[in-house]
Amino acid sequence: MSESSPRQPSHGSRKRPLTIRVEAAEAAIRRRYEAASIANDILIAVWFLVGSVMFFSPDWQTAGTWCFVFGSVELLVRPVIRMVRHTHLLRMHGGNYAAQESSQDF
């Protein structure tokens, strides 16, 4: 085999479908939690934006205050999503996945 040709697997080599399925499952899990995190961030912005606009009118200040409360609850949901994701991946990998984590994870 020359250096420029790609390495071909031998006829006796076998693919490891279990590894492929686990990686695909992990990717799907990460995408779901990322989508949940993004949706949560959008809700946070909406609650605080609507609450801020409502504060311009004295008649709407109570409703605006409730929007701020809901936005604050959504701020609490953000780390809960991350913790649930972390726990889910720990269980999937038997407690040995931290090396694959990134500081860029949501």
mmCIF file of N, CA and C in Angstrom, residues 1-95:
data_model
loop_
_atom_site.group_PDB
_atom_site.id
_atom_site.type_symbol
_atom_site.label_atom_id
_atom_site.label_comp_id
_atom_site.label_asym_id
_atom_site.label_seq_id
_atom_site.Cartn_x
_atom_site.Cartn_y
_atom_site.Cartn_z
ATOM 1 N N MET A 1 0.851 -1.167 0.000
ATOM 2 C CA MET A 1 0.000 0.000 0.000
ATOM 3 C C MET A 1 0.904 1.240 0.000
ATOM 4 N N SER A 2 0.623 2.176 -0.870
ATOM 5 C CA SER A 2 1.451 3.377 -0.946
ATOM 6 C C SER A 2 0.991 4.379 0.102
ATOM 7 N N GLU A 3 1.838 5.379 0.354
ATOM 8 C CA GLU A 3 1.507 6.379 1.373
ATOM 9 C C GLU A 3 0.323 7.242 0.975
ATOM 10 N N SER A 4 0.112 7.447 -0.322
ATOM 11 C CA SER A 4 -0.962 8.331 -0.754
ATOM 12 C C SER A 4 -2.326 7.648 -0.777
ATOM 13 N N SER A 5 -2.382 6.324 -0.755
ATOM 14 C CA SER A 5 -3.685 5.656 -0.785
ATOM 15 C C SER A 5 -4.237 5.555 0.636
ATOM 16 N N PRO A 6 -5.548 5.692 0.759
ATOM 17 C CA PRO A 6 -6.146 5.597 2.099
ATOM 18 C C PRO A 6 -6.086 4.176 2.611
ATOM 19 N N ARG A 7 -6.060 4.051 3.913
ATOM 20 C CA ARG A 7 -6.008 2.729 4.528
ATOM 21 C C ARG A 7 -7.365 2.063 4.395
ATOM 22 N N GLN A 8 -7.364 0.851 3.905
ATOM 23 C CA GLN A 8 -8.579 0.073 3.750
ATOM 24 C C GLN A 8 -8.691 -0.907 4.912
ATOM 25 N N PRO A 9 -9.886 -1.075 5.475
ATOM 26 C CA PRO A 9 -10.026 -2.059 6.543
ATOM 27 C C PRO A 9 -9.851 -3.462 5.986
ATOM 28 N N SER A 10 -9.280 -4.326 6.774
ATOM 29 C CA SER A 10 -9.108 -5.703 6.326
ATOM 30 C C SER A 10 -10.467 -6.381 6.267
ATOM 31 N N HIS A 11 -10.542 -7.472 5.497
ATOM 32 C CA HIS A 11 -11.808 -8.176 5.338
ATOM 33 C C HIS A 11 -12.307 -8.747 6.655
ATOM 34 N N GLY A 12 -11.405 -9.029 7.577
ATOM 35 C CA GLY A 12 -11.805 -9.605 8.860
ATOM 36 C C GLY A 12 -12.208 -8.571 9.898
ATOM 37 N N SER A 13 -12.049 -7.268 9.602
ATOM 38 C CA SER A 13 -12.391 -6.254 10.602
ATOM 39 C C SER A 13 -13.900 -6.102 10.696
ATOM 40 N N ARG A 14 -14.357 -5.780 11.890
ATOM 41 C CA ARG A 14 -15.792 -5.633 12.120
ATOM 42 C C ARG A 14 -16.063 -4.253 12.680
ATOM 43 N N LYS A 15 -17.163 -3.679 12.267
ATOM 44 C CA LYS A 15 -17.577 -2.402 12.832
ATOM 45 C C LYS A 15 -18.172 -2.651 14.203
ATOM 46 N N ARG A 16 -18.094 -1.642 15.045
ATOM 47 C CA ARG A 16 -18.648 -1.760 16.394
ATOM 48 C C ARG A 16 -19.943 -0.964 16.461
ATOM 49 N N PRO A 17 -21.070 -1.575 16.092
ATOM 50 C CA PRO A 17 -22.330 -0.822 16.074
ATOM 51 C C PRO A 17 -22.739 -0.288 17.433
ATOM 52 N N LEU A 18 -22.350 -0.976 18.497
ATOM 53 C CA LEU A 18 -22.701 -0.498 19.826
ATOM 54 C C LEU A 18 -22.099 0.879 20.072
ATOM 55 N N THR A 19 -20.833 1.061 19.709
ATOM 56 C CA THR A 19 -20.175 2.353 19.887
ATOM 57 C C THR A 19 -20.847 3.423 19.036
ATOM 58 N N ILE A 20 -21.199 3.086 17.841
ATOM 59 C CA ILE A 20 -21.849 4.045 16.952
ATOM 60 C C ILE A 20 -23.206 4.443 17.516
ATOM 61 N N ARG A 21 -23.957 3.478 18.012
ATOM 62 C CA ARG A 21 -25.269 3.803 18.578
ATOM 63 C C ARG A 21 -25.146 4.674 19.816
ATOM 64 N N VAL A 22 -24.176 4.409 20.652
ATOM 65 C CA VAL A 22 -23.996 5.216 21.861
ATOM 66 C C VAL A 22 -23.637 6.643 21.468
ATOM 67 N N GLU A 23 -22.748 6.804 20.499
ATOM 68 C CA GLU A 23 -22.368 8.152 20.071
ATOM 69 C C GLU A 23 -23.557 8.877 19.459
ATOM 70 N N ALA A 24 -24.357 8.181 18.667
ATOM 71 C CA ALA A 24 -25.538 8.803 18.079
ATOM 72 C C ALA A 24 -26.544 9.162 19.163
ATOM 73 N N ALA A 25 -26.696 8.288 20.146
ATOM 74 C CA ALA A 25 -27.624 8.575 21.239
ATOM 75 C C ALA A 25 -27.153 9.781 22.036
ATOM 76 N N GLU A 26 -25.852 9.858 22.285
ATOM 77 C CA GLU A 26 -25.321 11.004 23.029
ATOM 78 C C GLU A 26 -25.536 12.292 22.260
ATOM 79 N N ALA A 27 -25.301 12.263 20.964
ATOM 80 C CA ALA A 27 -25.509 13.459 20.137
ATOM 81 C C ALA A 27 -26.972 13.890 20.191
ATOM 82 N N ALA A 28 -27.884 12.930 20.140
ATOM 83 C CA ALA A 28 -29.306 13.254 20.200
ATOM 84 C C ALA A 28 -29.666 13.862 21.559
ATOM 85 N N ILE A 29 -29.110 13.299 22.616
ATOM 86 C CA ILE A 29 -29.364 13.834 23.959
ATOM 87 C C ILE A 29 -28.850 15.262 24.069
ATOM 88 N N ARG A 30 -27.631 15.476 23.603
ATOM 89 C CA ARG A 30 -27.064 16.830 23.660
ATOM 90 C C ARG A 30 -27.912 17.817 22.862
ATOM 91 N N ARG A 31 -28.395 17.419 21.679
ATOM 92 C CA ARG A 31 -29.229 18.314 20.866
ATOM 93 C C ARG A 31 -30.533 18.647 21.573
ATOM 94 N N ARG A 32 -31.149 17.651 22.214
ATOM 95 C CA ARG A 32 -32.413 17.908 22.923
ATOM 96 C C ARG A 32 -32.228 18.901 24.062
ATOM 97 N N TYR A 33 -31.183 18.686 24.857
ATOM 98 C CA TYR A 33 -30.960 19.603 25.980
ATOM 99 C C TYR A 33 -30.541 20.986 25.494
ATOM 100 N N GLU A 34 -29.808 21.042 24.405
ATOM 101 C CA GLU A 34 -29.431 22.342 23.850
ATOM 102 C C GLU A 34 -30.680 23.077 23.369
ATOM 103 N N ALA A 35 -31.589 22.365 22.704
ATOM 104 C CA ALA A 35 -32.837 22.985 22.247
ATOM 105 C C ALA A 35 -33.666 23.472 23.434
ATOM 106 N N ALA A 36 -33.720 22.677 24.486
ATOM 107 C CA ALA A 36 -34.455 23.097 25.691
ATOM 108 C C ALA A 36 -33.827 24.341 26.297
ATOM 109 N N SER A 37 -32.503 24.395 26.309
ATOM 110 C CA SER A 37 -31.798 25.549 26.866
ATOM 111 C C SER A 37 -32.055 26.807 26.037
ATOM 112 N N ILE A 38 -32.039 26.661 24.719
ATOM 113 C CA ILE A 38 -32.297 27.809 23.836
ATOM 114 C C ILE A 38 -33.729 28.308 24.019
ATOM 115 N N ALA A 39 -34.682 27.375 24.063
ATOM 116 C CA ALA A 39 -36.082 27.770 24.267
ATOM 117 C C ALA A 39 -36.244 28.480 25.603
ATOM 118 N N ASN A 40 -35.572 27.984 26.631
ATOM 119 C CA ASN A 40 -35.624 28.616 27.947
ATOM 120 C C ASN A 40 -35.050 30.027 27.897
ATOM 121 N N ASP A 41 -33.925 30.218 27.212
ATOM 122 C CA ASP A 41 -33.325 31.554 27.096
ATOM 123 C C ASP A 41 -34.264 32.524 26.376
ATOM 124 N N ILE A 42 -34.961 32.031 25.357
ATOM 125 C CA ILE A 42 -35.920 32.883 24.643
ATOM 126 C C ILE A 42 -37.057 33.285 25.584
ATOM 127 N N LEU A 43 -37.554 32.326 26.371
ATOM 128 C CA LEU A 43 -38.617 32.649 27.320
ATOM 129 C C LEU A 43 -38.159 33.671 28.360
ATOM 130 N N ILE A 44 -36.931 33.542 28.817
ATOM 131 C CA ILE A 44 -36.400 34.526 29.769
ATOM 132 C C ILE A 44 -36.467 35.926 29.166
ATOM 133 N N ALA A 45 -35.988 36.050 27.941
ATOM 134 C CA ALA A 45 -35.987 37.352 27.270
ATOM 135 C C ALA A 45 -37.405 37.884 27.092
ATOM 136 N N VAL A 46 -38.329 37.021 26.696
ATOM 137 C CA VAL A 46 -39.716 37.451 26.484
ATOM 138 C C VAL A 46 -40.336 37.926 27.796
ATOM 139 N N TRP A 47 -40.185 37.141 28.875
ATOM 140 C CA TRP A 47 -40.763 37.540 30.156
ATOM 141 C C TRP A 47 -40.250 38.908 30.601
ATOM 142 N N PHE A 48 -38.931 39.108 30.525
ATOM 143 C CA PHE A 48 -38.375 40.380 30.998
ATOM 144 C C PHE A 48 -38.695 41.538 30.057
ATOM 145 N N LEU A 49 -38.749 41.286 28.771
ATOM 146 C CA LEU A 49 -39.108 42.351 27.833
ATOM 147 C C LEU A 49 -40.562 42.772 28.034
ATOM 148 N N VAL A 50 -41.462 41.806 28.108
ATOM 149 C CA VAL A 50 -42.885 42.115 28.307
ATOM 150 C C VAL A 50 -43.083 42.797 29.660
ATOM 151 N N GLY A 51 -42.419 42.293 30.693
ATOM 152 C CA GLY A 51 -42.538 42.919 32.013
ATOM 153 C C GLY A 51 -42.047 44.358 32.008
ATOM 154 N N SER A 52 -40.956 44.608 31.286
ATOM 155 C CA SER A 52 -40.419 45.978 31.210
ATOM 156 C C SER A 52 -41.392 46.916 30.508
ATOM 157 N N VAL A 53 -41.986 46.454 29.414
ATOM 158 C CA VAL A 53 -42.945 47.289 28.681
ATOM 159 C C VAL A 53 -44.174 47.553 29.556
ATOM 160 N N MET A 54 -44.608 46.544 30.284
ATOM 161 C CA MET A 54 -45.790 46.724 31.142
ATOM 162 C C MET A 54 -45.559 47.748 32.242
ATOM 163 N N PHE A 55 -44.318 47.924 32.643
ATOM 164 C CA PHE A 55 -44.025 48.892 33.703
ATOM 165 C C PHE A 55 -44.182 50.340 33.255
ATOM 166 N N PHE A 56 -44.335 50.598 31.965
ATOM 167 C CA PHE A 56 -44.564 51.960 31.498
ATOM 168 C C PHE A 56 -45.958 52.461 31.868
ATOM 169 N N SER A 57 -46.879 51.530 32.121
ATOM 170 C CA SER A 57 -48.241 51.915 32.472
ATOM 171 C C SER A 57 -48.535 51.468 33.904
ATOM 172 N N PRO A 58 -49.005 52.399 34.740
ATOM 173 C CA PRO A 58 -49.332 52.024 36.122
ATOM 174 C C PRO A 58 -50.391 50.922 36.188
ATOM 175 N N ASP A 59 -51.298 50.876 35.209
ATOM 176 C CA ASP A 59 -52.346 49.852 35.209
ATOM 177 C C ASP A 59 -51.784 48.444 34.969
ATOM 178 N N TRP A 60 -50.639 48.355 34.357
ATOM 179 C CA TRP A 60 -50.052 47.066 34.000
ATOM 180 C C TRP A 60 -48.883 46.661 34.892
ATOM 181 N N GLN A 61 -48.564 47.451 35.913
ATOM 182 C CA GLN A 61 -47.380 47.166 36.720
ATOM 183 C C GLN A 61 -47.470 45.839 37.476
ATOM 184 N N THR A 62 -48.642 45.479 37.964
ATOM 185 C CA THR A 62 -48.773 44.193 38.662
ATOM 186 C C THR A 62 -48.517 43.038 37.697
ATOM 187 N N ALA A 63 -49.087 43.104 36.507
ATOM 188 C CA ALA A 63 -48.849 42.061 35.499
ATOM 189 C C ALA A 63 -47.363 42.038 35.110
ATOM 190 N N GLY A 64 -46.762 43.208 35.004
ATOM 191 C CA GLY A 64 -45.335 43.285 34.696
ATOM 192 C C GLY A 64 -44.485 42.653 35.781
ATOM 193 N N THR A 65 -44.872 42.863 37.023
ATOM 194 C CA THR A 65 -44.152 42.242 38.136
ATOM 195 C C THR A 65 -44.213 40.723 38.027
ATOM 196 N N TRP A 66 -45.410 40.200 37.674
ATOM 197 C CA TRP A 66 -45.535 38.748 37.499
ATOM 198 C C TRP A 66 -44.669 38.244 36.341
ATOM 199 N N CYS A 67 -44.532 39.039 35.306
ATOM 200 C CA CYS A 67 -43.633 38.652 34.201
ATOM 201 C C CYS A 67 -42.190 38.543 34.701
ATOM 202 N N PHE A 68 -41.787 39.466 35.559
ATOM 203 C CA PHE A 68 -40.439 39.395 36.132
ATOM 204 C C PHE A 68 -40.281 38.161 37.007
ATOM 205 N N VAL A 69 -41.312 37.805 37.739
ATOM 206 C CA VAL A 69 -41.263 36.586 38.562
ATOM 207 C C VAL A 69 -41.111 35.363 37.656
ATOM 208 N N PHE A 70 -41.900 35.300 36.573
ATOM 209 C CA PHE A 70 -41.788 34.168 35.652
ATOM 210 C C PHE A 70 -40.410 34.117 35.001
ATOM 211 N N GLY A 71 -39.879 35.288 34.645
ATOM 212 C CA GLY A 71 -38.526 35.338 34.078
ATOM 213 C C GLY A 71 -37.490 34.848 35.073
ATOM 214 N N SER A 72 -37.671 35.182 36.336
ATOM 215 C CA SER A 72 -36.749 34.722 37.369
ATOM 216 C C SER A 72 -36.823 33.205 37.541
ATOM 217 N N VAL A 73 -38.019 32.658 37.440
ATOM 218 C CA VAL A 73 -38.169 31.198 37.504
ATOM 219 C C VAL A 73 -37.436 30.556 36.321
ATOM 220 N N GLU A 74 -37.566 31.158 35.152
ATOM 221 C CA GLU A 74 -36.861 30.638 33.973
ATOM 222 C C GLU A 74 -35.342 30.698 34.164
ATOM 223 N N LEU A 75 -34.855 31.715 34.877
ATOM 224 C CA LEU A 75 -33.417 31.766 35.172
ATOM 225 C C LEU A 75 -33.007 30.598 36.058
ATOM 226 N N LEU A 76 -33.898 30.153 36.919
ATOM 227 C CA LEU A 76 -33.633 28.981 37.742
ATOM 228 C C LEU A 76 -33.672 27.701 36.910
ATOM 229 N N VAL A 77 -34.516 27.674 35.892
ATOM 230 C CA VAL A 77 -34.641 26.487 35.035
ATOM 231 C C VAL A 77 -33.351 26.234 34.261
ATOM 232 N N ARG A 78 -32.638 27.280 33.883
ATOM 233 C CA ARG A 78 -31.414 27.135 33.088
ATOM 234 C C ARG A 78 -30.401 26.189 33.734
ATOM 235 N N PRO A 79 -29.989 26.401 34.982
ATOM 236 C CA PRO A 79 -29.033 25.452 35.573
ATOM 237 C C PRO A 79 -29.646 24.074 35.831
ATOM 238 N N VAL A 80 -30.969 24.021 36.013
ATOM 239 C CA VAL A 80 -31.615 22.720 36.187
ATOM 240 C C VAL A 80 -31.497 21.910 34.899
ATOM 241 N N ILE A 81 -31.693 22.535 33.752
ATOM 242 C CA ILE A 81 -31.521 21.851 32.465
ATOM 243 C C ILE A 81 -30.093 21.324 32.340
ATOM 244 N N ARG A 82 -29.130 22.146 32.680
ATOM 245 C CA ARG A 82 -27.725 21.708 32.595
ATOM 246 C C ARG A 82 -27.444 20.549 33.551
ATOM 247 N N MET A 83 -27.985 20.610 34.766
ATOM 248 C CA MET A 83 -27.742 19.558 35.738
ATOM 249 C C MET A 83 -28.390 18.238 35.286
ATOM 250 N N VAL A 84 -29.608 18.304 34.766
ATOM 251 C CA VAL A 84 -30.285 17.100 34.292
ATOM 252 C C VAL A 84 -29.516 16.498 33.115
ATOM 253 N N ARG A 85 -29.044 17.345 32.205
ATOM 254 C CA ARG A 85 -28.248 16.874 31.075
ATOM 255 C C ARG A 85 -26.972 16.203 31.556
ATOM 256 N N HIS A 86 -26.313 16.841 32.494
ATOM 257 C CA HIS A 86 -25.069 16.298 33.055
ATOM 258 C C HIS A 86 -25.326 14.925 33.686
ATOM 259 N N THR A 87 -26.375 14.815 34.475
ATOM 260 C CA THR A 87 -26.722 13.554 35.120
ATOM 261 C C THR A 87 -27.078 12.488 34.091
ATOM 262 N N HIS A 88 -27.827 12.868 33.073
ATOM 263 C CA HIS A 88 -28.216 11.939 32.015
ATOM 264 C C HIS A 88 -26.969 11.371 31.317
ATOM 265 N N LEU A 89 -26.025 12.228 30.976
ATOM 266 C CA LEU A 89 -24.808 11.774 30.301
ATOM 267 C C LEU A 89 -23.912 10.969 31.235
ATOM 268 N N LEU A 90 -23.873 11.317 32.512
ATOM 269 C CA LEU A 90 -23.109 10.519 33.477
ATOM 270 C C LEU A 90 -23.648 9.094 33.545
ATOM 271 N N ARG A 91 -24.955 8.970 33.610
ATOM 272 C CA ARG A 91 -25.561 7.631 33.651
ATOM 273 C C ARG A 91 -25.265 6.859 32.368
ATOM 274 N N MET A 92 -25.311 7.547 31.249
ATOM 275 C CA MET A 92 -25.070 6.891 29.965
ATOM 276 C C MET A 92 -23.644 6.356 29.874
ATOM 277 N N HIS A 93 -22.689 7.103 30.412
ATOM 278 C CA HIS A 93 -21.273 6.732 30.309
ATOM 279 C C HIS A 93 -20.739 6.073 31.575
ATOM 280 N N GLY A 94 -21.591 5.771 32.500
ATOM 281 C CA GLY A 94 -21.135 5.136 33.726
ATOM 282 C C GLY A 94 -20.241 6.031 34.560
ATOM 283 N N GLY A 95 -20.492 7.325 34.527
ATOM 284 C CA GLY A 95 -19.723 8.273 35.332
ATOM 285 C C GLY A 95 -18.392 8.668 34.729
#
